Coordinates of C-alpha atoms in Angstrom, one line a residue:
M986 CA 92.7 43.5 -52.5
K987 CA 95.4 40.9 -51.6
L988 CA 95.7 39.9 -55.3
K989 CA 96.8 43.5 -56.0
Y990 CA 99.9 42.9 -53.9
I991 CA 100.6 39.2 -54.7
V992 CA 100.8 39.5 -58.5
P993 CA 103.5 42.2 -58.5
L994 CA 105.4 40.2 -55.8
V995 CA 105.3 37.0 -57.9
L996 CA 106.4 38.9 -61.0
F997 CA 109.3 40.4 -59.0
L998 CA 110.4 37.1 -57.7
A999 CA 110.3 35.5 -61.2
L1000 CA 112.4 38.4 -62.5
V1001 CA 114.9 37.9 -59.7
I1002 CA 115.2 34.2 -60.5
F1003 CA 115.9 35.0 -64.2
F1004 CA 118.6 37.4 -63.2
V1005 CA 120.2 34.9 -60.8
V1006 CA 120.2 32.2 -63.4
G1007 CA 121.7 34.6 -66.0
L1008 CA 124.5 35.7 -63.6
G1009 CA 125.6 32.0 -63.3
R1010 CA 126.2 31.7 -67.1
D1011 CA 129.3 32.6 -69.1
P1012 CA 128.5 35.5 -71.4
R1013 CA 131.1 34.4 -73.9
E1014 CA 129.2 31.1 -74.4
V1015 CA 126.6 31.9 -77.0
P1016 CA 125.1 28.8 -78.4
S1017 CA 125.2 28.5 -82.2
P1018 CA 122.4 26.9 -84.0
L1019 CA 124.9 25.9 -86.7
I1020 CA 126.9 23.5 -84.5
D1021 CA 126.8 20.0 -86.0
K1022 CA 125.2 21.3 -89.2
P1023 CA 126.8 21.8 -92.6
A1024 CA 128.7 25.1 -93.0
P1025 CA 127.0 27.5 -95.3
E1026 CA 128.0 27.4 -98.9
F1027 CA 130.2 30.2 -100.1
A1028 CA 132.3 31.1 -103.2
L1029 CA 134.4 34.2 -102.5
P1030 CA 137.4 35.8 -104.1
R1031 CA 140.8 35.5 -102.4
L1032 CA 142.2 38.6 -100.8
D1033 CA 145.6 38.1 -102.3
D1034 CA 144.3 37.2 -105.8
P1035 CA 140.7 38.2 -106.5
S1036 CA 140.8 36.3 -109.8
K1037 CA 140.8 33.1 -107.7
V1038 CA 137.5 32.1 -106.1
V1039 CA 137.4 29.6 -103.2
S1040 CA 134.4 27.7 -102.0
K1041 CA 133.5 25.4 -99.2
K1042 CA 133.8 22.5 -101.6
D1043 CA 137.5 23.2 -102.0
M1044 CA 138.0 22.5 -98.3
L1045 CA 136.1 19.2 -98.1
G1046 CA 138.2 16.2 -97.0
Q1047 CA 140.2 18.1 -94.4
V1048 CA 139.6 19.6 -90.9
W1049 CA 140.0 23.4 -91.1
L1050 CA 139.4 26.6 -89.3
M1051 CA 137.5 29.6 -90.6
N1052 CA 138.7 32.7 -88.7
V1053 CA 136.5 35.8 -89.2
W1054 CA 138.6 38.9 -88.9
S1055 CA 139.0 42.6 -89.9
S1056 CA 141.8 45.1 -89.9
W1057 CA 139.8 47.5 -87.8
C1058 CA 139.1 44.9 -85.1
G1059 CA 140.9 45.4 -81.8
S1060 CA 140.2 41.9 -80.5
C1061 CA 141.5 40.5 -83.8
K1062 CA 144.8 42.3 -83.2
Y1063 CA 145.0 40.7 -79.7
E1064 CA 144.3 37.3 -81.2
H1065 CA 146.6 37.6 -84.2
P1066 CA 149.9 36.5 -82.5
N1067 CA 148.2 33.2 -81.5
L1068 CA 146.9 32.7 -85.0
V1069 CA 150.4 33.3 -86.4
K1070 CA 151.8 30.7 -83.9
I1071 CA 149.1 28.2 -84.9
G1072 CA 149.2 28.8 -88.6
K1073 CA 152.8 29.3 -89.5
S1074 CA 154.9 27.6 -86.9
G1075 CA 155.8 24.0 -86.2
Q1076 CA 152.4 23.8 -84.5
K1077 CA 150.5 24.0 -87.8
V1078 CA 148.0 21.2 -87.6
L1079 CA 145.4 22.3 -90.1
P1080 CA 144.5 24.9 -92.8
I1081 CA 143.3 28.3 -91.6
V1082 CA 141.0 30.2 -93.9
G1083 CA 140.6 33.9 -93.1
L1084 CA 137.2 35.5 -93.8
N1085 CA 138.0 39.1 -94.1
Y1086 CA 134.7 40.7 -92.8
K1087 CA 133.4 44.1 -93.8
D1088 CA 136.9 45.4 -94.6
T1089 CA 138.7 47.1 -97.4
D1090 CA 141.2 45.2 -99.4
G1091 CA 144.0 47.8 -98.9
A1092 CA 143.6 47.8 -95.1
A1093 CA 143.4 44.1 -94.9
V1094 CA 146.5 43.5 -97.1
R1095 CA 148.5 46.1 -95.1
T1096 CA 147.5 44.4 -91.8
L1097 CA 148.7 41.0 -93.0
R1098 CA 151.9 42.4 -94.4
T1099 CA 152.8 44.2 -91.2
T1100 CA 151.7 41.7 -88.6
G1101 CA 152.2 38.4 -90.4
D1102 CA 149.8 36.3 -92.3
P1103 CA 148.7 33.1 -90.4
Y1104 CA 146.2 32.1 -93.1
D1105 CA 146.6 29.6 -95.9
F1106 CA 144.5 32.3 -97.7
S1107 CA 141.9 34.9 -96.9
V1108 CA 138.6 35.4 -98.7
K1109 CA 136.8 38.7 -99.0
D1110 CA 133.4 39.3 -97.5
P1111 CA 133.1 43.1 -97.9
T1112 CA 129.3 43.2 -97.3
G1113 CA 129.2 40.7 -94.5
E1114 CA 126.8 38.4 -96.3
I1115 CA 128.7 35.2 -95.7
G1116 CA 129.4 36.3 -92.1
I1117 CA 125.7 36.6 -91.6
E1118 CA 125.2 33.1 -93.1
F1119 CA 127.7 31.8 -90.5
G1120 CA 125.8 33.6 -87.7
V1121 CA 128.7 36.0 -87.0
Y1122 CA 127.9 38.4 -84.1
G1123 CA 131.1 40.3 -84.4
V1124 CA 134.8 39.7 -85.0
P1125 CA 136.8 37.7 -84.3
E1126 CA 134.9 34.5 -84.5
T1127 CA 136.4 31.1 -85.4
F1128 CA 134.8 27.9 -86.6
V1129 CA 136.2 24.4 -86.6
I1130 CA 134.9 22.6 -89.6
D1131 CA 135.3 18.9 -90.1
K1132 CA 136.2 16.8 -93.2
K1133 CA 132.6 16.7 -94.3
G1134 CA 132.1 20.5 -94.1
V1135 CA 130.1 20.4 -90.8
I1136 CA 130.7 23.1 -88.2
R1137 CA 131.8 21.3 -85.0
Y1138 CA 132.8 24.3 -82.8
K1139 CA 132.4 28.1 -82.7
Q1140 CA 134.7 30.3 -80.8
I1141 CA 133.3 33.8 -80.1
G1142 CA 136.1 36.2 -79.4
P1143 CA 139.8 35.8 -79.6
I1144 CA 141.6 32.4 -79.6
T1145 CA 143.7 32.5 -76.4
D1146 CA 146.3 29.9 -75.5
E1147 CA 143.9 28.4 -73.0
V1148 CA 141.1 28.1 -75.6
W1149 CA 143.5 26.6 -78.1
E1150 CA 145.1 24.1 -75.7
K1151 CA 141.9 23.0 -73.7
T1152 CA 139.2 23.2 -76.3
M1153 CA 140.1 23.7 -79.9
Y1154 CA 143.3 21.6 -80.3
P1155 CA 141.9 18.5 -78.6
L1156 CA 138.7 18.7 -80.8
I1157 CA 140.8 19.1 -84.0
K1158 CA 143.0 16.1 -83.1
K1159 CA 139.8 14.0 -82.5
L1160 CA 138.2 15.2 -85.8
K1161 CA 141.4 14.5 -87.8
A1162 CA 141.5 10.9 -86.4
E1163 CA 137.9 10.2 -87.6

């Protein structure tokens, strides 16, 4: 008879412990199994000139960002001014490749024309296949990829000034010095 009361109590306490541990974690920190592994291979047409195809091999030998974005993404619009500042100002420290995710060419091109284009170029991923290969949960997401083509950091959500200054920029400087 006692066991009938003890088992539910133990299960309830275990559940409470899981919830308490979960509350102490940052929900924006989703570990990526791709960190410190080679970035997935891709060969995609450029948004501005679909006759030109870009692959991961074209980026080897330099540290670069891959920013996954879409014209329909509200958080991408929030992040965009920071990307413009990083990509086109005197702060430019590395190439930024845009991965235009599940978008239409017309909407994507209009967005870049009206809001500014921070990218060295954008490639098209209309079906989201390459995004899936990179483990994209949603947009925006940004990857720091080193000279050997290895993913060294994944930013889920917008790049804010704080994320850039405290996390991404110091890592990029370190990777460029290697």
